[in-house]
PDB file of C-alpha atoms in Angstrom:
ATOM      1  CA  UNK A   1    -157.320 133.282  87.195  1.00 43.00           C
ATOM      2  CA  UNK A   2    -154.298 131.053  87.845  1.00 47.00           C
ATOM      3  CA  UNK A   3    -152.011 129.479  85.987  1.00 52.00           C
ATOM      4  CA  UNK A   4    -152.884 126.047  83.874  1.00 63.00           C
ATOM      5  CA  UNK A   5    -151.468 123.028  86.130  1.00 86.00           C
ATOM      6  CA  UNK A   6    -148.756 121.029  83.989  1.00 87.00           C
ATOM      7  CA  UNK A   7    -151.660 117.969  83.926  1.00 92.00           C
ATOM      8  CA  UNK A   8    -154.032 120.594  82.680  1.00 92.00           C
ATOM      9  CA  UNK A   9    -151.500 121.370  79.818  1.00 93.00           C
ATOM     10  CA  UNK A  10    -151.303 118.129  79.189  1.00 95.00           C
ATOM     11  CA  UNK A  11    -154.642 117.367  79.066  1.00 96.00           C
ATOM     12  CA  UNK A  12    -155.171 120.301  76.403  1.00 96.00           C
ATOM     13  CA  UNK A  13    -152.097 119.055  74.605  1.00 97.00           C
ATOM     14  CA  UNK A  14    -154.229 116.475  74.240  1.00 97.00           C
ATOM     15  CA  UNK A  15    -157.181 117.325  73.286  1.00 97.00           C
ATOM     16  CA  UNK A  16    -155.881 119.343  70.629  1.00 97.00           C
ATOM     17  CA  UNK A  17    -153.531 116.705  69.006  1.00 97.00           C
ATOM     18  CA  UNK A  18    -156.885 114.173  69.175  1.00 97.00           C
ATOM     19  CA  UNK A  19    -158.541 116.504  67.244  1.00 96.00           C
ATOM     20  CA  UNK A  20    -156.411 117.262  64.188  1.00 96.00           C
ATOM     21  CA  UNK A  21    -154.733 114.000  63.806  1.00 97.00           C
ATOM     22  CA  UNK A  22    -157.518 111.484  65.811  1.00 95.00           C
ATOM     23  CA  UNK A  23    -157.391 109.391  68.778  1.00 96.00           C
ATOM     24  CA  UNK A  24    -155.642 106.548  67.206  1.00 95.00           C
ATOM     25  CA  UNK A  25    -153.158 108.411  65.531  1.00 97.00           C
ATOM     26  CA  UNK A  26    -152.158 110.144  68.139  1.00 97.00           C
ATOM     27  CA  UNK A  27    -149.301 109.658  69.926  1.00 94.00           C
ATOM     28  CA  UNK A  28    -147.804 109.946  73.288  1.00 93.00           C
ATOM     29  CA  UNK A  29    -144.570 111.907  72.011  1.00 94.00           C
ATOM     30  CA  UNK A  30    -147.037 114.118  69.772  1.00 96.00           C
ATOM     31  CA  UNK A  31    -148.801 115.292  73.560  1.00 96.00           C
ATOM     32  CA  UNK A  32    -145.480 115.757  74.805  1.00 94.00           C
ATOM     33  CA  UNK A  33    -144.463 117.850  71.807  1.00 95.00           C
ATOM     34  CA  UNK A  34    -147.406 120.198  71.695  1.00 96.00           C
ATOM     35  CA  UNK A  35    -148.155 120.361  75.193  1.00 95.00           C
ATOM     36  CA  UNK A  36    -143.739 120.619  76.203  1.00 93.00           C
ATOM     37  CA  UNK A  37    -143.901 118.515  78.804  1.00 92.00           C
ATOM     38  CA  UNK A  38    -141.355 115.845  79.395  1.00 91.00           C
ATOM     39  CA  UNK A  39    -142.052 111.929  78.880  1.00 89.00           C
ATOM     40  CA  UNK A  40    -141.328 111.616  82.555  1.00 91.00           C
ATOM     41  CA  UNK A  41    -144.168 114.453  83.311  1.00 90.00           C
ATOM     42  CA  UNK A  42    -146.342 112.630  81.318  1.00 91.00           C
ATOM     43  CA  UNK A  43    -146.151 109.027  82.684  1.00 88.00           C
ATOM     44  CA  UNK A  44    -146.054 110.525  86.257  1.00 91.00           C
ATOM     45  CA  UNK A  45    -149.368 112.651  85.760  1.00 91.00           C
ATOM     46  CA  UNK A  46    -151.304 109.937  83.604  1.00 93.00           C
ATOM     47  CA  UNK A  47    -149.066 106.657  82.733  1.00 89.00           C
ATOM     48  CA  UNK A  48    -150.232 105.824  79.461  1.00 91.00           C
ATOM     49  CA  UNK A  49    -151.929 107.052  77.093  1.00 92.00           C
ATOM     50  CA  UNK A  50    -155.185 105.094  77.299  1.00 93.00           C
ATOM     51  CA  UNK A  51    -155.315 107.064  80.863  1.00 94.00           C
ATOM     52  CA  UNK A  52    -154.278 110.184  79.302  1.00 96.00           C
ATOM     53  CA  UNK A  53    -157.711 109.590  76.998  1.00 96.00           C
ATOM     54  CA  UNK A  54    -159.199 108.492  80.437  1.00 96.00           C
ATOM     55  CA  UNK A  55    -158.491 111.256  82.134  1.00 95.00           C
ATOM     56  CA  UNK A  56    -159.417 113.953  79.626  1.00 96.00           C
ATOM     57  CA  UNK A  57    -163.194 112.062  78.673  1.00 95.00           C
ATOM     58  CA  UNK A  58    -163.811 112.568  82.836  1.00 95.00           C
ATOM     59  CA  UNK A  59    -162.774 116.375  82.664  1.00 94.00           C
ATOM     60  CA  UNK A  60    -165.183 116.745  79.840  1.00 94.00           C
ATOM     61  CA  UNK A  61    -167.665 115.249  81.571  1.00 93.00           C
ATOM     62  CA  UNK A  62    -167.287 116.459  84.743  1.00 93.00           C
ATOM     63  CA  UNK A  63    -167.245 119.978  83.515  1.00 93.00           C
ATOM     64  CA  UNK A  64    -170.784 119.654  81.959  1.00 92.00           C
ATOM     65  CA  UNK A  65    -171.907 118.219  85.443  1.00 92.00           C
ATOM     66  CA  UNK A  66    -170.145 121.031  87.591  1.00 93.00           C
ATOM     67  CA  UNK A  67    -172.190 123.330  85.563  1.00 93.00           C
ATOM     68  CA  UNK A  68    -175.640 121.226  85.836  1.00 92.00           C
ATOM     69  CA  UNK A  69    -175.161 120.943  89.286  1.00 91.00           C
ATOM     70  CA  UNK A  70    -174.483 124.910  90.118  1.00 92.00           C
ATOM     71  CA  UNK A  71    -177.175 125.503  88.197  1.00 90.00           C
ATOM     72  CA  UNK A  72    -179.772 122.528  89.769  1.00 88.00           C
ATOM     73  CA  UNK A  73    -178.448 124.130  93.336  1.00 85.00           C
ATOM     74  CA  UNK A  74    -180.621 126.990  93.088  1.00 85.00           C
ATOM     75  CA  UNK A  75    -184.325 126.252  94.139  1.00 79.00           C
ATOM     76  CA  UNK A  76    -186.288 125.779  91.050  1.00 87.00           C
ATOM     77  CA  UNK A  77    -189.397 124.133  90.182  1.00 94.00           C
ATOM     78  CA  UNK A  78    -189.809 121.619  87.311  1.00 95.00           C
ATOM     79  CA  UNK A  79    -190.015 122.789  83.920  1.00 97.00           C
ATOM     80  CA  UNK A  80    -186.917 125.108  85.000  1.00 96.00           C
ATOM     81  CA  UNK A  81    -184.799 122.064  85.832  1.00 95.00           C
ATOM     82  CA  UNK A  82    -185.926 120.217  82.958  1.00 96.00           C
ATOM     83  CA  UNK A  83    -184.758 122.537  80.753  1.00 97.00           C
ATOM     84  CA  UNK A  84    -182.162 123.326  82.605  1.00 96.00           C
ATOM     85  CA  UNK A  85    -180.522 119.712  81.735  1.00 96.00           C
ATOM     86  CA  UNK A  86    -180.824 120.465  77.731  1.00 97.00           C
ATOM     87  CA  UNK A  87    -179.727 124.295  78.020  1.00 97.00           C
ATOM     88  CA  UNK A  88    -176.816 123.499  80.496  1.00 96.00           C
ATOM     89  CA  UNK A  89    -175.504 120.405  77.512  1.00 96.00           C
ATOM     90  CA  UNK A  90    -175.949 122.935  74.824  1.00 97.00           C
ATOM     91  CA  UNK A  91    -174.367 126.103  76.896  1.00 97.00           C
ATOM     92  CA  UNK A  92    -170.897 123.243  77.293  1.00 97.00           C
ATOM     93  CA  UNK A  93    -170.910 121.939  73.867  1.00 97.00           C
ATOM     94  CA  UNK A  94    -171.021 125.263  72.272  1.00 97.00           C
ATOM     95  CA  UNK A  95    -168.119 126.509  74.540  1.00 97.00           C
ATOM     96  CA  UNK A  96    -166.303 123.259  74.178  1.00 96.00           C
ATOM     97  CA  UNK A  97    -166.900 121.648  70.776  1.00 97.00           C
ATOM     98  CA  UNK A  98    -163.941 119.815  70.161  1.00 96.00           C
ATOM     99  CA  UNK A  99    -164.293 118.671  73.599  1.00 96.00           C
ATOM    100  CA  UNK A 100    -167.750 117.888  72.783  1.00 97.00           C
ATOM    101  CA  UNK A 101    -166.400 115.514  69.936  1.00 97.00           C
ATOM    102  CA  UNK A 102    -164.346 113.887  72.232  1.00 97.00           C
ATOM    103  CA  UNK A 103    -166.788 113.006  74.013  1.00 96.00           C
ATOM    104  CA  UNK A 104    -169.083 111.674  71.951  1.00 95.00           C
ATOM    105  CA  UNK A 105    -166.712 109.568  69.989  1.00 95.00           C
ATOM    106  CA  UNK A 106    -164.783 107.942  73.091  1.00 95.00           C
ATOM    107  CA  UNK A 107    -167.256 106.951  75.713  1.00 93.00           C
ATOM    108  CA  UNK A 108    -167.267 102.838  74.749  1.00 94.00           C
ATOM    109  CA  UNK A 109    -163.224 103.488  74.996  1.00 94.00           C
ATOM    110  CA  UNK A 110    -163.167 104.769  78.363  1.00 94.00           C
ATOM    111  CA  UNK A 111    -165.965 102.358  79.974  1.00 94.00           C
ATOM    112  CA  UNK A 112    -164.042  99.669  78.682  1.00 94.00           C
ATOM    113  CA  UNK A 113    -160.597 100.751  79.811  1.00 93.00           C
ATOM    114  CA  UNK A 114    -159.117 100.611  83.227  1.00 91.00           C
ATOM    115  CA  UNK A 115    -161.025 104.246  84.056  1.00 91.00           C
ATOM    116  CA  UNK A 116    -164.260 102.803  83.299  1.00 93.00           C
ATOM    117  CA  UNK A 117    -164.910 102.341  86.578  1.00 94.00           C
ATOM    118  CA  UNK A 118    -164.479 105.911  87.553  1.00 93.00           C
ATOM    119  CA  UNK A 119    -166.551 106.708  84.759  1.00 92.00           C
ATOM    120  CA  UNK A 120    -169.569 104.078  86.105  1.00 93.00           C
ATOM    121  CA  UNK A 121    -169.155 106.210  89.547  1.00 93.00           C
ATOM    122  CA  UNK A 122    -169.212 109.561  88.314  1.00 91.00           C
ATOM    123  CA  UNK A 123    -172.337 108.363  86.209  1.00 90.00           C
ATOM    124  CA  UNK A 124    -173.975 106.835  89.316  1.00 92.00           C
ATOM    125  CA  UNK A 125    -173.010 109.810  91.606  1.00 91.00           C
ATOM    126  CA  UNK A 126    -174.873 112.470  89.570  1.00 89.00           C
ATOM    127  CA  UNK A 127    -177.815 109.968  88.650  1.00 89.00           C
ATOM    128  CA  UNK A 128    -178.696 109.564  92.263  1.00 91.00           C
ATOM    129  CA  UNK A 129    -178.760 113.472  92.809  1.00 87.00           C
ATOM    130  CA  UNK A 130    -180.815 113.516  89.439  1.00 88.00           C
ATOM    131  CA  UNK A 131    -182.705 111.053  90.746  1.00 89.00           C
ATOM    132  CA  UNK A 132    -183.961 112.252  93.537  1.00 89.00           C
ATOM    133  CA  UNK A 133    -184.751 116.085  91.923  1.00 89.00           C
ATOM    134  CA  UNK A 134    -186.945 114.103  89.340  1.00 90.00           C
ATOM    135  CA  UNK A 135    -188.264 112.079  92.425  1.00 91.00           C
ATOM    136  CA  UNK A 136    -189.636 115.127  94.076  1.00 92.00           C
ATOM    137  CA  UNK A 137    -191.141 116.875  90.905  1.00 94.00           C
ATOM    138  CA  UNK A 138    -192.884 113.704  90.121  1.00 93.00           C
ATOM    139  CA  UNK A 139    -194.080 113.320  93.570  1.00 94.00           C
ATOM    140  CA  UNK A 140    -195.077 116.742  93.432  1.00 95.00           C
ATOM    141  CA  UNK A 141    -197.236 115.829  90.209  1.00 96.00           C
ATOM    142  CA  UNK A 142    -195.363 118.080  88.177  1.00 97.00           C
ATOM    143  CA  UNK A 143    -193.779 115.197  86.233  1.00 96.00           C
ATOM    144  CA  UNK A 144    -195.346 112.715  83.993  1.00 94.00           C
ATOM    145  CA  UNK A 145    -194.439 108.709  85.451  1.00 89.00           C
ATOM    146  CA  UNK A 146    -191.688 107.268  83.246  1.00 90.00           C
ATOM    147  CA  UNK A 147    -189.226 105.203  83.973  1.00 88.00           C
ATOM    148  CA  UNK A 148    -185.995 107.101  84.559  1.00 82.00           C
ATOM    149  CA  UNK A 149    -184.189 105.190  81.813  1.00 82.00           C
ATOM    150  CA  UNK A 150    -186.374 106.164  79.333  1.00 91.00           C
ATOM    151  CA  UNK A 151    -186.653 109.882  80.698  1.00 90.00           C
ATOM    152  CA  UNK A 152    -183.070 110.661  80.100  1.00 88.00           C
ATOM    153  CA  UNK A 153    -183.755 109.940  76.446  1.00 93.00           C
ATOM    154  CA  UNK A 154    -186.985 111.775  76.212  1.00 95.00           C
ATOM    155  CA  UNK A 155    -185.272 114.921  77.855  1.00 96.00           C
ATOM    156  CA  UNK A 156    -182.243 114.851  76.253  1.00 94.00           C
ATOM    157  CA  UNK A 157    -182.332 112.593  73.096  1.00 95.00           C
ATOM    158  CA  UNK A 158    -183.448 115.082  70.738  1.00 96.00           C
ATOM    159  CA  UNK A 159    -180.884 117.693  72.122  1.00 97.00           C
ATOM    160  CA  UNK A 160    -178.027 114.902  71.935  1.00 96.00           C
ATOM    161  CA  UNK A 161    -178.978 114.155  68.101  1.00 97.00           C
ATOM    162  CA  UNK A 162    -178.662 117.665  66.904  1.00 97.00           C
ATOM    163  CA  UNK A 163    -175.734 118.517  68.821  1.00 97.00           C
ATOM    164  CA  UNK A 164    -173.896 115.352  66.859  1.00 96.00           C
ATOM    165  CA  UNK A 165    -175.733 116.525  63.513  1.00 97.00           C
ATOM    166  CA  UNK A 166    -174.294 120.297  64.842  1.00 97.00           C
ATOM    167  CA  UNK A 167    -171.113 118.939  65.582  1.00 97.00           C
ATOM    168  CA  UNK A 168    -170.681 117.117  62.762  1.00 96.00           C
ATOM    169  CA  UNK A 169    -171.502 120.365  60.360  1.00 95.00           C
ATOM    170  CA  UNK A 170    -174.112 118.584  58.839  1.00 96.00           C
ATOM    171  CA  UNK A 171    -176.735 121.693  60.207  1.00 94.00           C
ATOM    172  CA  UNK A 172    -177.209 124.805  58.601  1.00 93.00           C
ATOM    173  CA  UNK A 173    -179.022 126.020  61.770  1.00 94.00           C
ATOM    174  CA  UNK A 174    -176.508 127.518  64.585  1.00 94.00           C
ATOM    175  CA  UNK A 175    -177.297 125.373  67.804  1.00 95.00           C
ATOM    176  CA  UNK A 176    -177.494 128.230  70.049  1.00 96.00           C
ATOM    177  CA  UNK A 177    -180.318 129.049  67.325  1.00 97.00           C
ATOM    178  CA  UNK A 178    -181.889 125.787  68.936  1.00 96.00           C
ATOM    179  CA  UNK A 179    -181.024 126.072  72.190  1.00 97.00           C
ATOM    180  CA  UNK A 180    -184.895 127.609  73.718  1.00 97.00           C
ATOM    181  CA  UNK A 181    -186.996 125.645  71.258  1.00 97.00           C
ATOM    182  CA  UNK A 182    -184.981 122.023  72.152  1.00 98.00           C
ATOM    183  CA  UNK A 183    -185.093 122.891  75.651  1.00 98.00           C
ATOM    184  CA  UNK A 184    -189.200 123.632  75.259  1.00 98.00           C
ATOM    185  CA  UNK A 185    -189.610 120.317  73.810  1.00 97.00           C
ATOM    186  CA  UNK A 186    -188.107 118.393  76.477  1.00 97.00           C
ATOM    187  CA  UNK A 187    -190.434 120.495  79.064  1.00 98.00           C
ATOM    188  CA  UNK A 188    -193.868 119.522  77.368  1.00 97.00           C
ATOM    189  CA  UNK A 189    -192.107 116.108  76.518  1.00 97.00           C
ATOM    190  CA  UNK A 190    -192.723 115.424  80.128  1.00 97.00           C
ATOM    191  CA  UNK A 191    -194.368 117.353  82.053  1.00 97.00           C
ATOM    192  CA  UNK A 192    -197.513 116.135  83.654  1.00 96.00           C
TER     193      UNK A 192
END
């Protein structure tokens, strides 16, 4: 494996500064400090801060979609991909749970900032390949008729509250503890 790139660094700098002192407290010169790169680094790789929180919200994301998507590329019917969505969330926020609480606390911040529309694209982009898969199962009758709107909450709403509750420590029950049962309920949530 290769070596971190200096934006990665900064990135993880970052993330790690936003979670023991807090977004708002953190400062630009506290990323430079802990991740050593220069001011100049910083404002060439990112510019500001607000694209520094940018910038590390789409890496979250787009990590958790990177692995949904090697994972939906492999032929498999419908109750596999359907609990392949709430395994494939849990599998990322158990590896990544500070990342995880990035995420789930900065979302508003970053659609309303100058990346939120790279965010509304990356969204749209994987909801169309989604899309489609869901499409196909439903035409297949595999798939109970929902609006898709709804069935993103139906699959993954339960999965998304615990994982906050998880998160949050306010669980005595280890997610990965969860992670067959949750994944169950979204199947026979909607399957046909």
């Amino acid at each position: 494996m290769g070596r971190a790139s200096r934006k990665d660094d900064i990135l993880q700098a970052a993330l790690a500064c936003f979670s023991e002192f807090g977004v708002d407290a953190t400062t630009i010169e506290m990323i430079r400090d802990r991740s050593g790169a220069s001011i100049g680094s910083l404002y060439h790789h990112f510019g500001n801060r607000e694209r520094i929180i940018g910038a590390l919200y789409l890496e979250g994301v787009g990590q958790y979609a990177a692995m949904l998507e090697a994972g939906l590329a492999q032929d498999m019917g419908a109750e596999s991909c359907i609990k392949l969505f709430v395994t494939c969330y849990i599998d990322w926020v158990m590896a990544n749970p500070d990342w995880a609480r990035f995420v789930l606390h900065n979302r508003g911040r970053v659609e309303h900032s100058e990346m939120g529309d790279e965010l509304r694209e990356a969204n749209r982009q994987q909801g169309r390949r989604i899309a489609e898969l869901l499409r196909m199962h439903r035409e297949a009758g595999a798939l109970r008729d929902m609006p898709l709107e709804l069935f993103n909450s139906v699959v993954i709403g339960p999965t998304h509250d615990f994982v906050r509750n998880w998160l949050a420590g306010r669980t005595r029950i280890e997610l990965k503890d969860c992670r067959d049962l949750l994944a169950q309920i979204a199947w026979e949530s909607v399957r046909a």
